[in-house]
Amino acid sequence: MEPEGVFFMKAYFEIVDNVLVVKLGGEIDHSVVGQIREDIEKTAEEYLTRHIIMDFGKVEFMDSAGIGMVLGRYNKLKDKEQKLVVCNCNDCVKRILFMAGVFTIVQYGDNLMCALDLLSEEDEL
Amino acid sequence: MSSNIVTIEMEALSENQSLARGMVANYMALFDPTVDELVEVKTAVSEAVSNSIIHGYKNKQEGKIKIEISTLNKSTVSIKIIDLGCGMDNIKKAMEPMFSTMKDDELSGMGFTVMESFMDKMHVESEVDKGTVVTLIKKIDNDYGF
């Protein structure tokens, strides 16, 4: 179950089949990306997941530190032929990621279902 | 009209970044900005402050950052972010999209690009070993209210 009310944690994880779903929340800036990055890496390693979905649904604010975080994950996964999908971005998050051209290389889904569909399409091919 | 200068001084700690943009956002309330305008200013301030912390003071979590907010006219705000860090020898290079001196740390090099596109004007003065002053100007459209 997703915690209700105030979103204290910056990243909260769910696993669907071989996909690690990272639910991000709060304000993402340079002071928190290090911790998030570490948490994602540790969780993916511990549960041996393959692909990653980053769900920005509860993010209230993000600056360019988020670009590095997304591209960093993308590069790590690409080396292992795994996929990253970003989903559920509000307008300001989308604008920042768009500015850096993130969506030219990272797939985007409007919501978590779309993101999971994108990954299952990939697997069938 | 008074220029209503507000000066904030804080230590160059990462956790102060949200404090900095929050305080600027509070000042912005005087201009009755739209949500978009507020987010743009907050993001630009966040970029400038993280630049000072990460590059100006080389992420040592020490040193002081001064933020000077003032009202230029009834719809224009000026925000100066001042640090006494290491400065830059090539401002033009630093302002190029995707340029970063610390690419390994997953820094995107998009800070100045974000500031430039979210604010109306940006001016950067910097001297090596003396510090950097970033001036951000934003015009808030409060004549029409949309």
PDB file of C-alpha atoms in Angstrom:
ATOM      1  CA  MET A   1       0.000   0.000   0.000  1.00  0.00           C
ATOM      2  CA  GLU A   2       1.144   3.460  -0.832  1.00  0.00           C
ATOM      3  CA  PRO A   3       1.561   5.676   2.239  1.00  0.00           C
ATOM      4  CA  GLU A   4      -1.142   8.286   2.546  1.00  0.00           C
ATOM      5  CA  GLY A   5      -0.738  11.948   3.395  1.00  0.00           C
ATOM      6  CA  VAL A   6       2.565  13.734   3.495  1.00  0.00           C
ATOM      7  CA  PHE A   7       5.255  12.095   1.405  1.00  0.00           C
ATOM      8  CA  PHE A   8       8.275  12.018   3.685  1.00  0.00           C
ATOM      9  CA  MET A   9      10.406   9.545   1.803  1.00  0.00           C
ATOM     10  CA  LYS A  10      12.015  10.713  -1.399  1.00  0.00           C
ATOM     11  CA  ALA A  11      11.809   7.326  -3.074  1.00  0.00           C
ATOM     12  CA  TYR A  12       9.529   4.429  -2.406  1.00  0.00           C
ATOM     13  CA  PHE A  13       9.770   1.123  -4.258  1.00  0.00           C
ATOM     14  CA  GLU A  14       7.438  -1.420  -5.786  1.00  0.00           C
ATOM     15  CA  ILE A  15       8.313  -4.465  -7.841  1.00  0.00           C
ATOM     16  CA  VAL A  16       6.153  -5.668 -10.737  1.00  0.00           C
ATOM     17  CA  ASP A  17       7.534  -8.877 -12.302  1.00  0.00           C
ATOM     18  CA  ASN A  18      11.081  -7.955 -13.276  1.00  0.00           C
ATOM     19  CA  VAL A  19      10.494  -4.207 -13.141  1.00  0.00           C
ATOM     20  CA  LEU A  20      11.547  -1.952 -10.294  1.00  0.00           C
ATOM     21  CA  VAL A  21       9.059   0.886  -9.930  1.00  0.00           C
ATOM     22  CA  VAL A  22      10.605   3.905  -8.214  1.00  0.00           C
ATOM     23  CA  LYS A  23       7.949   6.247  -6.866  1.00  0.00           C
ATOM     24  CA  LEU A  24       9.525   9.617  -6.290  1.00  0.00           C
ATOM     25  CA  GLY A  25       8.067  12.370  -4.186  1.00  0.00           C
ATOM     26  CA  GLY A  26       8.670  15.769  -2.623  1.00  0.00           C
ATOM     27  CA  GLU A  27      11.314  18.164  -3.863  1.00  0.00           C
ATOM     28  CA  ILE A  28      14.155  16.816  -5.971  1.00  0.00           C
ATOM     29  CA  ASP A  29      17.342  18.870  -5.944  1.00  0.00           C
ATOM     30  CA  HIS A  30      21.039  18.249  -5.507  1.00  0.00           C
ATOM     31  CA  SER A  31      20.686  17.633  -1.764  1.00  0.00           C
ATOM     32  CA  VAL A  32      18.608  14.471  -2.287  1.00  0.00           C
ATOM     33  CA  VAL A  33      19.613  12.942  -5.648  1.00  0.00           C
ATOM     34  CA  GLY A  34      22.653  11.219  -4.155  1.00  0.00           C
ATOM     35  CA  GLN A  35      20.530   9.325  -1.650  1.00  0.00           C
ATOM     36  CA  ILE A  36      17.875   8.437  -4.252  1.00  0.00           C
ATOM     37  CA  ARG A  37      20.522   7.156  -6.634  1.00  0.00           C
ATOM     38  CA  GLU A  38      22.020   4.969  -3.903  1.00  0.00           C
ATOM     39  CA  ASP A  39      18.594   3.620  -2.877  1.00  0.00           C
ATOM     40  CA  ILE A  40      17.681   2.724  -6.458  1.00  0.00           C
ATOM     41  CA  GLU A  41      20.988   0.987  -7.081  1.00  0.00           C
ATOM     42  CA  LYS A  42      20.825  -0.952  -3.815  1.00  0.00           C
ATOM     43  CA  THR A  43      17.221  -2.056  -4.314  1.00  0.00           C
ATOM     44  CA  ALA A  44      17.746  -3.104  -7.938  1.00  0.00           C
ATOM     45  CA  GLU A  45      20.736  -5.174  -6.896  1.00  0.00           C
ATOM     46  CA  GLU A  46      19.041  -6.762  -3.908  1.00  0.00           C
ATOM     47  CA  TYR A  47      15.886  -7.829  -5.764  1.00  0.00           C
ATOM     48  CA  LEU A  48      17.608  -8.580  -9.079  1.00  0.00           C
ATOM     49  CA  THR A  49      15.142  -6.537 -11.113  1.00  0.00           C
ATOM     50  CA  ARG A  50      15.717  -5.895 -14.786  1.00  0.00           C
ATOM     51  CA  HIS A  51      14.035  -2.702 -15.966  1.00  0.00           C
ATOM     52  CA  ILE A  52      13.321   0.499 -14.031  1.00  0.00           C
ATOM     53  CA  ILE A  53      10.285   2.777 -14.123  1.00  0.00           C
ATOM     54  CA  MET A  54      10.670   6.191 -12.508  1.00  0.00           C
ATOM     55  CA  ASP A  55       7.280   7.509 -11.426  1.00  0.00           C
ATOM     56  CA  PHE A  56       7.357  11.285 -10.780  1.00  0.00           C
ATOM     57  CA  GLY A  57       3.697  11.414  -9.721  1.00  0.00           C
ATOM     58  CA  LYS A  58       4.265  12.941  -6.285  1.00  0.00           C
ATOM     59  CA  VAL A  59       7.163  15.236  -7.168  1.00  0.00           C
ATOM     60  CA  GLU A  60       6.332  18.841  -6.327  1.00  0.00           C
ATOM     61  CA  PHE A  61       9.545  20.445  -7.489  1.00  0.00           C
ATOM     62  CA  MET A  62      12.567  19.409  -9.512  1.00  0.00           C
ATOM     63  CA  ASP A  63      15.586  21.302 -10.802  1.00  0.00           C
ATOM     64  CA  SER A  64      18.326  20.181 -13.177  1.00  0.00           C
ATOM     65  CA  ALA A  65      19.706  17.729 -10.605  1.00  0.00           C
ATOM     66  CA  GLY A  66      16.851  15.477 -11.721  1.00  0.00           C
ATOM     67  CA  ILE A  67      18.192  15.417 -15.291  1.00  0.00           C
ATOM     68  CA  GLY A  68      21.472  13.938 -14.111  1.00  0.00           C
ATOM     69  CA  MET A  69      19.620  11.410 -11.990  1.00  0.00           C
ATOM     70  CA  VAL A  70      17.477  10.199 -14.917  1.00  0.00           C
ATOM     71  CA  LEU A  71      20.312  10.159 -17.473  1.00  0.00           C
ATOM     72  CA  GLY A  72      22.630   8.462 -14.988  1.00  0.00           C
ATOM     73  CA  ARG A  73      20.136   5.605 -14.492  1.00  0.00           C
ATOM     74  CA  TYR A  74      19.580   5.418 -18.269  1.00  0.00           C
ATOM     75  CA  ASN A  75      23.285   5.044 -18.974  1.00  0.00           C
ATOM     76  CA  LYS A  76      23.777   2.377 -16.305  1.00  0.00           C
ATOM     77  CA  LEU A  77      20.839   0.334 -17.626  1.00  0.00           C
ATOM     78  CA  LYS A  78      21.773   0.778 -21.287  1.00  0.00           C
ATOM     79  CA  ASP A  79      25.117  -0.916 -20.685  1.00  0.00           C
ATOM     80  CA  LYS A  80      23.247  -4.012 -19.487  1.00  0.00           C
ATOM     81  CA  GLU A  81      20.614  -3.816 -22.262  1.00  0.00           C
ATOM     82  CA  GLN A  82      17.920  -2.973 -19.727  1.00  0.00           C
ATOM     83  CA  LYS A  83      15.260  -0.297 -20.113  1.00  0.00           C
ATOM     84  CA  LEU A  84      14.302   2.868 -18.246  1.00  0.00           C
ATOM     85  CA  VAL A  85      10.829   4.376 -18.563  1.00  0.00           C
ATOM     86  CA  VAL A  86       9.807   7.694 -17.007  1.00  0.00           C
ATOM     87  CA  CYS A  87       6.147   8.289 -16.185  1.00  0.00           C
ATOM     88  CA  ASN A  88       3.617  10.543 -14.489  1.00  0.00           C
ATOM     89  CA  CYS A  89       5.538  13.849 -14.764  1.00  0.00           C
ATOM     90  CA  ASN A  90       3.772  17.107 -13.985  1.00  0.00           C
ATOM     91  CA  ASP A  91       4.334  20.054 -16.305  1.00  0.00           C
ATOM     92  CA  CYS A  92       7.349  21.514 -14.528  1.00  0.00           C
ATOM     93  CA  VAL A  93       9.166  18.169 -14.282  1.00  0.00           C
ATOM     94  CA  LYS A  94       8.391  17.452 -17.923  1.00  0.00           C
ATOM     95  CA  ARG A  95       9.664  20.867 -18.971  1.00  0.00           C
ATOM     96  CA  ILE A  96      13.015  20.387 -17.249  1.00  0.00           C
ATOM     97  CA  LEU A  97      13.539  16.896 -18.688  1.00  0.00           C
ATOM     98  CA  PHE A  98      12.392  18.036 -22.124  1.00  0.00           C
ATOM     99  CA  MET A  99      14.855  20.925 -22.080  1.00  0.00           C
ATOM    100  CA  ALA A 100      17.764  18.511 -21.764  1.00  0.00           C
ATOM    101  CA  GLY A 101      16.377  16.277 -24.512  1.00  0.00           C
ATOM    102  CA  VAL A 102      15.845  13.400 -22.083  1.00  0.00           C
ATOM    103  CA  PHE A 103      12.748  12.185 -23.946  1.00  0.00           C
ATOM    104  CA  THR A 104      14.702  11.716 -27.160  1.00  0.00           C
ATOM    105  CA  ILE A 105      16.381   8.703 -25.549  1.00  0.00           C
ATOM    106  CA  VAL A 106      14.219   7.743 -22.557  1.00  0.00           C
ATOM    107  CA  GLN A 107      10.682   6.422 -23.128  1.00  0.00           C
ATOM    108  CA  TYR A 108       7.765   8.225 -21.492  1.00  0.00           C
ATOM    109  CA  GLY A 109       4.412   6.896 -20.312  1.00  0.00           C
ATOM    110  CA  ASP A 110       1.565   9.107 -19.101  1.00  0.00           C
ATOM    111  CA  ASN A 111       0.939   6.855 -16.129  1.00  0.00           C
ATOM    112  CA  LEU A 112       2.317   3.713 -14.527  1.00  0.00           C
ATOM    113  CA  MET A 113       0.084   1.412 -16.607  1.00  0.00           C
ATOM    114  CA  CYS A 114       1.335   2.974 -19.849  1.00  0.00           C
ATOM    115  CA  ALA A 115       4.907   2.642 -18.640  1.00  0.00           C
ATOM    116  CA  LEU A 116       4.451  -1.047 -17.820  1.00  0.00           C
ATOM    117  CA  ASP A 117       2.809  -1.589 -21.224  1.00  0.00           C
ATOM    118  CA  LEU A 118       5.803  -0.011 -22.945  1.00  0.00           C
ATOM    119  CA  LEU A 119       8.102  -2.474 -21.215  1.00  0.00           C
ATOM    120  CA  SER A 120       5.973  -5.540 -21.939  1.00  0.00           C
ATOM    121  CA  GLU A 121       5.838  -4.584 -25.633  1.00  0.00           C
ATOM    122  CA  GLU A 122       9.621  -4.477 -25.622  1.00  0.00           C
ATOM    123  CA  ASP A 123       9.881  -7.932 -24.066  1.00  0.00           C
ATOM    124  CA  GLU A 124       7.603  -9.574 -26.630  1.00  0.00           C
ATOM    125  CA  LEU A 125       9.707  -8.398 -29.542  1.00  0.00           C
TER     126      LEU A 125
ATOM    127  CA  MET B   1       8.148  53.140  -5.068  1.00  0.00           C
ATOM    128  CA  SER B   2      10.534  51.554  -2.601  1.00  0.00           C
ATOM    129  CA  SER B   3      12.816  48.871  -3.952  1.00  0.00           C
ATOM    130  CA  ASN B   4      12.150  46.763  -0.837  1.00  0.00           C
ATOM    131  CA  ILE B   5      15.554  45.102  -0.649  1.00  0.00           C
ATOM    132  CA  VAL B   6      15.691  41.846   1.294  1.00  0.00           C
ATOM    133  CA  THR B   7      19.054  40.252   1.971  1.00  0.00           C
ATOM    134  CA  ILE B   8      19.473  36.670   3.122  1.00  0.00           C
ATOM    135  CA  GLU B   9      22.771  35.131   4.085  1.00  0.00           C
ATOM    136  CA  MET B  10      23.157  31.418   4.545  1.00  0.00           C
ATOM    137  CA  GLU B  11      25.826  28.774   4.801  1.00  0.00           C
ATOM    138  CA  ALA B  12      26.574  26.893   1.603  1.00  0.00           C
ATOM    139  CA  LEU B  13      24.916  23.672   2.736  1.00  0.00           C
ATOM    140  CA  SER B  14      22.974  21.461   0.319  1.00  0.00           C
ATOM    141  CA  GLU B  15      19.983  21.330   2.642  1.00  0.00           C
ATOM    142  CA  ASN B  16      19.699  25.130   2.514  1.00  0.00           C
ATOM    143  CA  GLN B  17      18.802  24.978  -1.159  1.00  0.00           C
ATOM    144  CA  SER B  18      15.117  24.403  -0.463  1.00  0.00           C
ATOM    145  CA  LEU B  19      15.208  27.137   2.182  1.00  0.00           C
ATOM    146  CA  ALA B  20      16.652  29.579  -0.380  1.00  0.00           C
ATOM    147  CA  ARG B  21      14.029  28.950  -3.047  1.00  0.00           C
ATOM    148  CA  GLY B  22      11.273  28.919  -0.421  1.00  0.00           C
ATOM    149  CA  MET B  23      12.262  32.356   0.864  1.00  0.00           C
ATOM    150  CA  VAL B  24      12.461  33.788  -2.633  1.00  0.00           C
ATOM    151  CA  ALA B  25       9.038  32.276  -3.359  1.00  0.00           C
ATOM    152  CA  ASN B  26       7.637  34.025  -0.268  1.00  0.00           C
ATOM    153  CA  TYR B  27       8.980  37.362  -1.472  1.00  0.00           C
ATOM    154  CA  MET B  28       7.474  36.674  -4.894  1.00  0.00           C
ATOM    155  CA  ALA B  29       4.006  36.529  -3.341  1.00  0.00           C
ATOM    156  CA  LEU B  30       4.126  40.351  -3.271  1.00  0.00           C
ATOM    157  CA  PHE B  31       3.896  40.292  -7.083  1.00  0.00           C
ATOM    158  CA  ASP B  32       0.909  37.963  -7.250  1.00  0.00           C
ATOM    159  CA  PRO B  33       2.610  35.594  -9.720  1.00  0.00           C
ATOM    160  CA  THR B  34       0.975  32.686 -11.522  1.00  0.00           C
ATOM    161  CA  VAL B  35       1.930  29.158 -10.442  1.00  0.00           C
ATOM    162  CA  ASP B  36       4.107  28.828 -13.549  1.00  0.00           C
ATOM    163  CA  GLU B  37       5.961  32.068 -12.894  1.00  0.00           C
ATOM    164  CA  LEU B  38       6.581  31.031  -9.305  1.00  0.00           C
ATOM    165  CA  VAL B  39       7.934  27.622 -10.314  1.00  0.00           C
ATOM    166  CA  GLU B  40      10.212  29.246 -12.900  1.00  0.00           C
ATOM    167  CA  VAL B  41      11.740  31.619 -10.351  1.00  0.00           C
ATOM    168  CA  LYS B  42      12.092  28.876  -7.724  1.00  0.00           C
ATOM    169  CA  THR B  43      13.841  26.594 -10.211  1.00  0.00           C
ATOM    170  CA  ALA B  44      16.241  29.302 -11.374  1.00  0.00           C
ATOM    171  CA  VAL B  45      17.153  30.211  -7.776  1.00  0.00           C
ATOM    172  CA  SER B  46      17.666  26.550  -6.961  1.00  0.00           C
ATOM    173  CA  GLU B  47      20.069  26.216  -9.903  1.00  0.00           C
ATOM    174  CA  ALA B  48      22.070  29.291  -8.935  1.00  0.00           C
ATOM    175  CA  VAL B  49      22.353  28.210  -5.295  1.00  0.00           C
ATOM    176  CA  SER B  50      23.385  24.663  -6.195  1.00  0.00           C
ATOM    177  CA  ASN B  51      26.015  26.076  -8.565  1.00  0.00           C
ATOM    178  CA  SER B  52      27.451  28.084  -5.676  1.00  0.00           C
ATOM    179  CA  ILE B  53      27.434  25.091  -3.336  1.00  0.00           C
ATOM    180  CA  ILE B  54      28.761  22.465  -5.761  1.00  0.00           C
ATOM    181  CA  HIS B  55      31.111  24.521  -7.939  1.00  0.00           C
ATOM    182  CA  GLY B  56      31.766  27.810  -6.139  1.00  0.00           C
ATOM    183  CA  TYR B  57      32.544  26.143  -2.814  1.00  0.00           C
ATOM    184  CA  LYS B  58      33.479  22.774  -4.386  1.00  0.00           C
ATOM    185  CA  ASN B  59      30.868  20.899  -2.360  1.00  0.00           C
ATOM    186  CA  LYS B  60      32.808  21.376   0.883  1.00  0.00           C
ATOM    187  CA  GLN B  61      29.601  22.484   2.637  1.00  0.00           C
ATOM    188  CA  GLU B  62      31.258  25.613   3.943  1.00  0.00           C
ATOM    189  CA  GLY B  63      31.289  29.263   2.961  1.00  0.00           C
ATOM    190  CA  LYS B  64      28.510  31.815   2.714  1.00  0.00           C
ATOM    191  CA  ILE B  65      25.912  32.503   0.064  1.00  0.00           C
ATOM    192  CA  LYS B  66      24.141  35.839  -0.017  1.00  0.00           C
ATOM    193  CA  ILE B  67      20.827  36.306  -1.746  1.00  0.00           C
ATOM    194  CA  GLU B  68      19.654  39.842  -2.443  1.00  0.00           C
ATOM    195  CA  ILE B  69      16.076  40.235  -3.626  1.00  0.00           C
ATOM    196  CA  SER B  70      14.745  43.593  -4.740  1.00  0.00           C
ATOM    197  CA  THR B  71      11.821  45.119  -6.558  1.00  0.00           C
ATOM    198  CA  LEU B  72      12.809  47.031  -9.703  1.00  0.00           C
ATOM    199  CA  ASN B  73       9.282  48.207 -10.485  1.00  0.00           C
ATOM    200  CA  LYS B  74       5.803  46.997  -9.691  1.00  0.00           C
ATOM    201  CA  SER B  75       6.156  43.967 -11.925  1.00  0.00           C
ATOM    202  CA  THR B  76       9.882  43.232 -12.000  1.00  0.00           C
ATOM    203  CA  VAL B  77      11.932  41.407  -9.421  1.00  0.00           C
ATOM    204  CA  SER B  78      15.689  41.110  -9.282  1.00  0.00           C
ATOM    205  CA  ILE B  79      17.442  38.289  -7.439  1.00  0.00           C
ATOM    206  CA  LYS B  80      21.193  38.292  -6.885  1.00  0.00           C
ATOM    207  CA  ILE B  81      22.953  35.138  -5.753  1.00  0.00           C
ATOM    208  CA  ILE B  82      26.403  35.990  -4.487  1.00  0.00           C
ATOM    209  CA  ASP B  83      29.164  33.619  -3.390  1.00  0.00           C
ATOM    210  CA  LEU B  84      32.806  34.126  -2.510  1.00  0.00           C
ATOM    211  CA  GLY B  85      33.912  30.807  -3.935  1.00  0.00           C
ATOM    212  CA  CYS B  86      36.389  29.813  -6.617  1.00  0.00           C
ATOM    213  CA  GLY B  87      34.778  31.736  -9.493  1.00  0.00           C
ATOM    214  CA  MET B  88      34.966  30.841 -13.178  1.00  0.00           C
ATOM    215  CA  ASP B  89      37.630  31.735 -15.717  1.00  0.00           C
ATOM    216  CA  ASN B  90      35.423  31.045 -18.733  1.00  0.00           C
ATOM    217  CA  ILE B  91      31.812  32.102 -18.142  1.00  0.00           C
ATOM    218  CA  LYS B  92      30.837  31.564 -21.763  1.00  0.00           C
ATOM    219  CA  LYS B  93      31.976  27.956 -21.656  1.00  0.00           C
ATOM    220  CA  ALA B  94      30.219  27.375 -18.328  1.00  0.00           C
ATOM    221  CA  MET B  95      26.972  28.627 -19.811  1.00  0.00           C
ATOM    222  CA  GLU B  96      26.958  26.166 -22.715  1.00  0.00           C
ATOM    223  CA  PRO B  97      24.206  23.550 -22.420  1.00  0.00           C
ATOM    224  CA  MET B  98      25.498  20.179 -21.193  1.00  0.00           C
ATOM    225  CA  PHE B  99      28.893  21.586 -20.240  1.00  0.00           C
ATOM    226  CA  SER B 100      29.970  20.447 -16.804  1.00  0.00           C
ATOM    227  CA  THR B 101      33.312  20.312 -15.060  1.00  0.00           C
ATOM    228  CA  MET B 102      32.029  17.392 -12.992  1.00  0.00           C
ATOM    229  CA  LYS B 103      30.347  15.134 -15.572  1.00  0.00           C
ATOM    230  CA  ASP B 104      31.287  12.017 -13.555  1.00  0.00           C
ATOM    231  CA  ASP B 105      29.015  13.023 -10.692  1.00  0.00           C
ATOM    232  CA  GLU B 106      25.953  12.762 -12.924  1.00  0.00           C
ATOM    233  CA  LEU B 107      25.654  16.523 -13.101  1.00  0.00           C
ATOM    234  CA  SER B 108      23.820  17.467 -16.252  1.00  0.00           C
ATOM    235  CA  GLY B 109      25.455  20.811 -17.015  1.00  0.00           C
ATOM    236  CA  MET B 110      22.042  22.360 -17.594  1.00  0.00           C
ATOM    237  CA  GLY B 111      21.998  24.840 -14.685  1.00  0.00           C
ATOM    238  CA  PHE B 112      22.682  28.049 -16.609  1.00  0.00           C
ATOM    239  CA  THR B 113      20.485  26.915 -19.495  1.00  0.00           C
ATOM    240  CA  VAL B 114      17.564  26.425 -17.116  1.00  0.00           C
ATOM    241  CA  MET B 115      18.179  29.829 -15.487  1.00  0.00           C
ATOM    242  CA  GLU B 116      18.372  31.532 -18.860  1.00  0.00           C
ATOM    243  CA  SER B 117      15.182  30.045 -20.194  1.00  0.00           C
ATOM    244  CA  PHE B 118      13.124  30.424 -17.011  1.00  0.00           C
ATOM    245  CA  MET B 119      14.052  34.055 -16.299  1.00  0.00           C
ATOM    246  CA  ASP B 120      13.761  37.128 -18.503  1.00  0.00           C
ATOM    247  CA  LYS B 121      17.352  38.262 -18.039  1.00  0.00           C
ATOM    248  CA  MET B 122      20.426  36.734 -16.500  1.00  0.00           C
ATOM    249  CA  HIS B 123      23.758  38.345 -15.843  1.00  0.00           C
ATOM    250  CA  VAL B 124      26.842  36.565 -14.530  1.00  0.00           C
ATOM    251  CA  GLU B 125      29.938  38.209 -13.134  1.00  0.00           C
ATOM    252  CA  SER B 126      32.781  36.067 -11.928  1.00  0.00           C
ATOM    253  CA  GLU B 127      36.387  36.334 -10.973  1.00  0.00           C
ATOM    254  CA  VAL B 128      38.687  33.404 -10.259  1.00  0.00           C
ATOM    255  CA  ASP B 129      39.259  32.919  -6.504  1.00  0.00           C
ATOM    256  CA  LYS B 130      37.043  35.917  -5.731  1.00  0.00           C
ATOM    257  CA  GLY B 131      33.559  34.593  -6.352  1.00  0.00           C
ATOM    258  CA  THR B 132      30.505  34.813  -8.547  1.00  0.00           C
ATOM    259  CA  VAL B 133      27.440  37.036  -8.737  1.00  0.00           C
ATOM    260  CA  VAL B 134      24.439  35.773 -10.682  1.00  0.00           C
ATOM    261  CA  THR B 135      21.693  38.337 -11.279  1.00  0.00           C
ATOM    262  CA  LEU B 136      18.300  36.989 -12.274  1.00  0.00           C
ATOM    263  CA  ILE B 137      15.533  39.311 -13.487  1.00  0.00           C
ATOM    264  CA  LYS B 138      11.930  38.251 -13.865  1.00  0.00           C
ATOM    265  CA  LYS B 139       9.012  40.300 -15.116  1.00  0.00           C
ATOM    266  CA  ILE B 140       5.714  39.203 -13.628  1.00  0.00           C
ATOM    267  CA  ASP B 141       2.743  39.898 -15.830  1.00  0.00           C
ATOM    268  CA  ASN B 142       0.342  41.480 -13.353  1.00  0.00           C
ATOM    269  CA  ASP B 143      -1.345  43.944 -15.685  1.00  0.00           C
ATOM    270  CA  TYR B 144      -3.641  41.392 -17.232  1.00  0.00           C
ATOM    271  CA  GLY B 145      -3.861  38.756 -14.558  1.00  0.00           C
ATOM    272  CA  PHE B 146      -3.611  35.745 -16.852  1.00  0.00           C
TER     273      PHE B 146
END
